[in-house]
CSV table of C-alpha atoms and ligand atoms in Angstrom, one decimal:
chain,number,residue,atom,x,y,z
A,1109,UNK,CA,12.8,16.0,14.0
A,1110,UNK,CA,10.8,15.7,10.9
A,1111,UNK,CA,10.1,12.9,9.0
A,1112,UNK,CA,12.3,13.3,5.8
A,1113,UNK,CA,15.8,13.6,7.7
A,1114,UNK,CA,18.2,11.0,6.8
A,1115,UNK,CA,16.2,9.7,4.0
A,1116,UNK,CA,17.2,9.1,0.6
A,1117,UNK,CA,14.7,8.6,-2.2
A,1118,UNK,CA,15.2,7.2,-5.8
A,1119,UNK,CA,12.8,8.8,-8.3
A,1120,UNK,CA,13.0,6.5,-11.6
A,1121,UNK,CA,11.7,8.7,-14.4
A,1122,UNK,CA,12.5,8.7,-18.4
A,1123,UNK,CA,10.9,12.2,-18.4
A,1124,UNK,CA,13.0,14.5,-17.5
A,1125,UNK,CA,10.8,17.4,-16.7
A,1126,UNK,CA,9.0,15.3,-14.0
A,1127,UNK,CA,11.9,14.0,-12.8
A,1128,UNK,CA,13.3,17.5,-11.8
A,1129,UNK,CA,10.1,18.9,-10.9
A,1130,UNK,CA,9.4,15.5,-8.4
A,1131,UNK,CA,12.9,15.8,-7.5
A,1132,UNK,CA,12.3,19.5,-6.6
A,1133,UNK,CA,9.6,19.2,-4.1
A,1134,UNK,CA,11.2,16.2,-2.3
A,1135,UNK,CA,14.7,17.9,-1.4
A,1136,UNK,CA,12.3,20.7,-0.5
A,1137,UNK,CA,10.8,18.6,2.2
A,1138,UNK,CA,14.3,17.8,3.2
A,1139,UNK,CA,15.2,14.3,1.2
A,1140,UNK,CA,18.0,13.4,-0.3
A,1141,UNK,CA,17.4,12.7,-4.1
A,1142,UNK,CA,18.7,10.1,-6.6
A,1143,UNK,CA,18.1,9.6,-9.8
A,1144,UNK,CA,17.1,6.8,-12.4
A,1145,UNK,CA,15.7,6.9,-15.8
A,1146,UNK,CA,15.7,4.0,-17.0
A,1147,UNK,CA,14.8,0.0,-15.3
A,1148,UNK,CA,18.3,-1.1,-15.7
A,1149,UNK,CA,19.6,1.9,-13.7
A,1150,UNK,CA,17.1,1.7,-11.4
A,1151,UNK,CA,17.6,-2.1,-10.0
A,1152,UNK,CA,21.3,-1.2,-9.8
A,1153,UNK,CA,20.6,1.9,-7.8
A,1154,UNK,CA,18.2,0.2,-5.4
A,1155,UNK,CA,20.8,-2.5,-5.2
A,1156,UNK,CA,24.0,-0.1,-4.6
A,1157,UNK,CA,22.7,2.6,-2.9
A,1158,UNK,CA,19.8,1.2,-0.4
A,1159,UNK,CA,17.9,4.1,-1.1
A,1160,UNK,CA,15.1,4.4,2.0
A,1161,UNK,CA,12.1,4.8,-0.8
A,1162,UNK,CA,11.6,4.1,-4.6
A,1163,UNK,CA,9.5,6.5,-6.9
A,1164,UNK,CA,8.9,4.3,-9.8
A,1165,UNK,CA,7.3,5.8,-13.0
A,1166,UNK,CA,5.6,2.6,-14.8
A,1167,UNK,CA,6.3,3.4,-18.4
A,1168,UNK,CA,10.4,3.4,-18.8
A,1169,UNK,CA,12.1,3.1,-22.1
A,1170,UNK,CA,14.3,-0.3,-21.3
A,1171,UNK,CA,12.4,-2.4,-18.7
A,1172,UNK,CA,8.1,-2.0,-18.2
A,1173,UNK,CA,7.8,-0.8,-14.5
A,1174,UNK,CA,6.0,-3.5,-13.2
A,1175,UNK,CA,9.3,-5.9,-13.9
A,1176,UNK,CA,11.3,-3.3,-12.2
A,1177,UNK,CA,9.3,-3.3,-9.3
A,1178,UNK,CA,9.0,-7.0,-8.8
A,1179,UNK,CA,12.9,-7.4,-9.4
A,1180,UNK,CA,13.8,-4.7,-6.4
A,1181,UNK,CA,11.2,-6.7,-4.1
A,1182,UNK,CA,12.8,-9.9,-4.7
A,1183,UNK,CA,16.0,-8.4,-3.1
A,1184,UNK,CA,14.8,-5.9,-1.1
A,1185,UNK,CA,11.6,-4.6,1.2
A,1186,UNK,CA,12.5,-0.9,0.0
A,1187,UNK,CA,8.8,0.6,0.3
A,1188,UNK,CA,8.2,1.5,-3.5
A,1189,UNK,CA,5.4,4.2,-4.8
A,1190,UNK,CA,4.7,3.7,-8.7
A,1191,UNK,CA,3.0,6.7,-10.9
A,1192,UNK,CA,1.0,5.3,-13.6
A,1193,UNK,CA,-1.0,7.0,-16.1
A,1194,UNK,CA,-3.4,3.4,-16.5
A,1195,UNK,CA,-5.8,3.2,-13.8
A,1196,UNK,CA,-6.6,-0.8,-14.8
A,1197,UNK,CA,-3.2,-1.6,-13.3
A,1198,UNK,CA,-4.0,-0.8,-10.1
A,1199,UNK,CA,-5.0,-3.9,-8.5
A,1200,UNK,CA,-2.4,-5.9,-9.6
A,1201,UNK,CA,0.2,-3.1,-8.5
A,1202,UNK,CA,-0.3,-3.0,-5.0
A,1203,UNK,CA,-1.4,-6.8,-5.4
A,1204,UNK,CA,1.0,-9.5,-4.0
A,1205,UNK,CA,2.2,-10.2,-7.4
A,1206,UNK,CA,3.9,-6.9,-8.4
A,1207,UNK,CA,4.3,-5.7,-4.6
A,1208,UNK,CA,4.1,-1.8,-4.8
A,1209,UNK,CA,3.4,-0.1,-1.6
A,1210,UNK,CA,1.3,2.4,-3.0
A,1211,UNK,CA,0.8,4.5,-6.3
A,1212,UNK,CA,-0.3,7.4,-7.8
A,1213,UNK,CA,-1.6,8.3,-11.3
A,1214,UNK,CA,-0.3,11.0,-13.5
A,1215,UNK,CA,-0.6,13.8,-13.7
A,1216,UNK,CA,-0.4,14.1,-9.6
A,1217,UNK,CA,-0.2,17.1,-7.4
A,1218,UNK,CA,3.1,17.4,-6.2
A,1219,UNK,CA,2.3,18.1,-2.7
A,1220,UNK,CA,0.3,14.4,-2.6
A,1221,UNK,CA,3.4,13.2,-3.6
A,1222,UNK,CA,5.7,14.6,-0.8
A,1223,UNK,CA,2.4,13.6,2.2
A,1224,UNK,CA,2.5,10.2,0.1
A,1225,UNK,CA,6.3,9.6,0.4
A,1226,UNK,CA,6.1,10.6,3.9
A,1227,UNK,CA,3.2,8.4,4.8
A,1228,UNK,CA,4.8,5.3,3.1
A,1229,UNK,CA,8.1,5.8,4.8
A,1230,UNK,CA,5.8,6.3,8.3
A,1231,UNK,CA,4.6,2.5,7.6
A,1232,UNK,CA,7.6,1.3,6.6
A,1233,UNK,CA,8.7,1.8,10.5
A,1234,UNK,CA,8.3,-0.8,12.0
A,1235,UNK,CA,8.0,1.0,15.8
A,1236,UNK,CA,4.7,2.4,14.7
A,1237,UNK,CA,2.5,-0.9,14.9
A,1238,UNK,CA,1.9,-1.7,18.8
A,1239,UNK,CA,-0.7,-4.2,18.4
A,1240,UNK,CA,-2.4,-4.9,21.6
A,1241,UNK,CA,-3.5,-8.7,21.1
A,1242,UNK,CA,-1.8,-10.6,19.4
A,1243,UNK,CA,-4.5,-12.5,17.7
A,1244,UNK,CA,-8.2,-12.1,15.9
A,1245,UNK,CA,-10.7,-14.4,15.0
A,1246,UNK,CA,-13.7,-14.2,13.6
A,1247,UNK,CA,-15.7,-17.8,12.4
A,1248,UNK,CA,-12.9,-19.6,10.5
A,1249,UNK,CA,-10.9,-16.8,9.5
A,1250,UNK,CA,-7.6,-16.1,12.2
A,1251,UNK,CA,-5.1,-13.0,12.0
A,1252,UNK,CA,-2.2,-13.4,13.9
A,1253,UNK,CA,-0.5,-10.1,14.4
A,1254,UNK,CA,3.1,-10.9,15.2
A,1255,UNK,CA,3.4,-13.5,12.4
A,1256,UNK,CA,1.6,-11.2,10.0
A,1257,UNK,CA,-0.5,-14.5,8.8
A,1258,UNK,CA,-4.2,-15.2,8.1
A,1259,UNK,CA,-5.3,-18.2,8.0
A,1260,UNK,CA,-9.0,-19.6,7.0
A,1261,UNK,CA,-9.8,-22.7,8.7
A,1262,UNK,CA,-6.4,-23.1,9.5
A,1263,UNK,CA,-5.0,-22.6,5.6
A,1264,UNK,CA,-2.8,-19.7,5.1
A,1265,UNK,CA,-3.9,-17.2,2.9
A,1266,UNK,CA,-1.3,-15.2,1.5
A,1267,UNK,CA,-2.1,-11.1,1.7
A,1268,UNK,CA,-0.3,-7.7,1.2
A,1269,UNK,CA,1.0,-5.7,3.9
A,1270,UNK,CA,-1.8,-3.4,2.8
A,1271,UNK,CA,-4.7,-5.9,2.7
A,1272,UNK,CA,-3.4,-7.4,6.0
A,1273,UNK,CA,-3.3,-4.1,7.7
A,1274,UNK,CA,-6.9,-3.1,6.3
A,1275,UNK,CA,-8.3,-6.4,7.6
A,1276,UNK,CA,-7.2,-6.2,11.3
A,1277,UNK,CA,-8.4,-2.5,11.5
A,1278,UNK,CA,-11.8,-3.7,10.3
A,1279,UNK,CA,-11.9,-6.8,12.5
A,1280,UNK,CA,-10.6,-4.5,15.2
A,1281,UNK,CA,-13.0,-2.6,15.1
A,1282,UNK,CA,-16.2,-5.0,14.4
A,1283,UNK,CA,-19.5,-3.8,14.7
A,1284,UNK,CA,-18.6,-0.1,13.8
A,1285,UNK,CA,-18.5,1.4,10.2
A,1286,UNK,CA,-15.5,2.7,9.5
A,1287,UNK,CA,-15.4,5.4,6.0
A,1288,UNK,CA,-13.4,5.1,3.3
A,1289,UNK,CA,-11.3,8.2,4.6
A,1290,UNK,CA,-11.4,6.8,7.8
A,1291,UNK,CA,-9.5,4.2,6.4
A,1292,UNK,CA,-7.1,5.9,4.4
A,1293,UNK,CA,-5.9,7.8,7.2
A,1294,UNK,CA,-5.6,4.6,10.0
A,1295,UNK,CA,-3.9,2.2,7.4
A,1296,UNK,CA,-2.5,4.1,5.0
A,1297,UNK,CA,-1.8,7.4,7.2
A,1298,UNK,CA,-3.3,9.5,5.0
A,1299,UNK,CA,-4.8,13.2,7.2
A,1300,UNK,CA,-6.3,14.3,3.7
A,1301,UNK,CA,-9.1,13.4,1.8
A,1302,UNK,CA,-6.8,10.9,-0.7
A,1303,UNK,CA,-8.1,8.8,-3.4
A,1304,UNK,CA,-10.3,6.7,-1.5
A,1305,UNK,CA,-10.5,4.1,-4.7
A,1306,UNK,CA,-7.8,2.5,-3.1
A,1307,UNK,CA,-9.6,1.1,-0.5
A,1308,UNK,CA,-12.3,-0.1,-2.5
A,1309,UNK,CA,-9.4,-1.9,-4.3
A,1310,UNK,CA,-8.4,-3.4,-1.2
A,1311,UNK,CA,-11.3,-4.5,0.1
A,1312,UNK,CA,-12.1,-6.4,-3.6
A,1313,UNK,CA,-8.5,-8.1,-3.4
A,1314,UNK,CA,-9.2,-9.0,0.5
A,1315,UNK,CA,-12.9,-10.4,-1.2
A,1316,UNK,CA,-11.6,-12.5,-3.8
A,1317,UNK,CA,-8.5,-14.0,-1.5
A,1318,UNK,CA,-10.7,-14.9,1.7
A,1319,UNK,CA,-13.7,-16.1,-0.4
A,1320,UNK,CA,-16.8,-17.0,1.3
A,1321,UNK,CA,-14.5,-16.4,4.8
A,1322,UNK,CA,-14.1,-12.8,4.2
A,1323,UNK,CA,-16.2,-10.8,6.9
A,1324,UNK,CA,-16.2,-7.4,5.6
A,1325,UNK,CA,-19.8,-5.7,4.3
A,1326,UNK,CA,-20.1,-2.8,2.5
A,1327,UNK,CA,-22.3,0.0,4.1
A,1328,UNK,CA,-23.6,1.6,0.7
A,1329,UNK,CA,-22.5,5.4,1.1
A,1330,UNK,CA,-20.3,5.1,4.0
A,1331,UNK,CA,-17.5,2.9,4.0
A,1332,UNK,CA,-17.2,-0.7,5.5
A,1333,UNK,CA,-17.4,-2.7,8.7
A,1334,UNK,CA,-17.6,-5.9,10.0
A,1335,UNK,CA,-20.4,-7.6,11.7
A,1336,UNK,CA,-19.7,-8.8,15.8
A,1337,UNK,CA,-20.7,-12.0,14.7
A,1338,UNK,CA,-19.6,-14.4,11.4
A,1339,UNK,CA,-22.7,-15.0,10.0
A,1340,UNK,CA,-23.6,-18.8,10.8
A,1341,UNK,CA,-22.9,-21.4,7.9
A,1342,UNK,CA,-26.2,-23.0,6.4
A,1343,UNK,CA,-25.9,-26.3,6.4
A,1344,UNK,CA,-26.6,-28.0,3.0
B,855,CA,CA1,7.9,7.5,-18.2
């Protein structure tokens, strides 16, 4: 069975070229295409049709992207991948506050796009996250895998699926140095060299949320890890 059976994606696109040529490559792959060009349209669609993924272009003539994707999210949990042409809006994209699943900037390969859609949809299943334990700690920061929540010193601190799967691989595997690619491919399912800026931009969301509780250290020129230990408070 391959991956793109039974699911239908919504490609939201003013330009019609890429909108066909996008379009194209997906019902290659074996997806069933609809399409949107403009933010009005799209929120309807996503709302009428339950589409199983949302291709959202961020610059649409009616509505900005951004206020597309954060009105599908409040009535849905369709996974949504934006293009964007402006790399600065990245962290605020796949940020809590706009709630993209993942993105890619313009002009794209089309073959990224297909491996993309079918790595999003992949996480979006909900049978591929066996976690063994059902808890990590590490000093005063807590994961709790079932309940998706982390907590620092026992207040919740509120992450994306993307920054709370990216955590728990680290923690999980404390003590080892894990690459950027490495990461890609265990929390974001990548198996080619993808744009490993997105984990940089993960880790520096992560950073700012956890504050001084955040246990991840950068390995200059490899990747990240986290140490066994949580470095010891100095007392003041
Ligand atoms: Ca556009």
């Amino acid at each position: 069975m391959t991956r793109a059976q039974g699911h239908s994606i919504l490609v939201v696109e003013d330009e019609p070229s890429i909108a066909s040529f996008v379009s194209m490559y997906l019902e290659k792959a074996g997806f069933v295409v609809r399409k949107a060009d403009t933010g009005a349209g799209a929120i309807e669609q996503a709302d009428a049709e339950a589409p199983s993924l949302v291709i959202l272009d961020l610059m649409l003539p009616d509505l900005d992207g951004i206020d597309v994707c954060r009105r599908i999210r409040q009535r849905s949990d369709v996974p949504i991948l934006m293009l964007t042409a402006r790399d600065d809006d990245i962290d605020k994209i796949i940020g809590l506050e706009v709630g993209a699943d993942d993105y890619l900037t313009k002009p794209f390969n089309p073959g990224e796009l297909v491996a993309r859609v079918k790595s999003v949809l992949r996480r979006a299943n909900p049978e591929r996250r066996e976690l063994q334990s059902a808890s990590l700690q590490h000093g005063e920061l807590k994961i709790d895998a079932g309940r998706r929540e982390v907590t620092v010193a026992g207040e919740e601190v509120q992450l994306a699926p993307k920054e709370f799967d990216l955590l728990w691989e680290l923690l999980d595997h404390r003590g080892l140095v894990l690459t950027r690619d490495q990461l890609l491919e265990r929390v974001w399912g990548y198996t080619f060299a993808g744009d490993t800026r997105t984990v940089d931009v993960h880790v520096r969301q992560l950073r700012r949320k956890l504050g001084d509780a955040s246990p991840i250290v950068t390995v200059w020129g490899v990747g990240y890890k986290v140490s066994v230990e949580p470095k010891v408070a100095q007392a003041s």
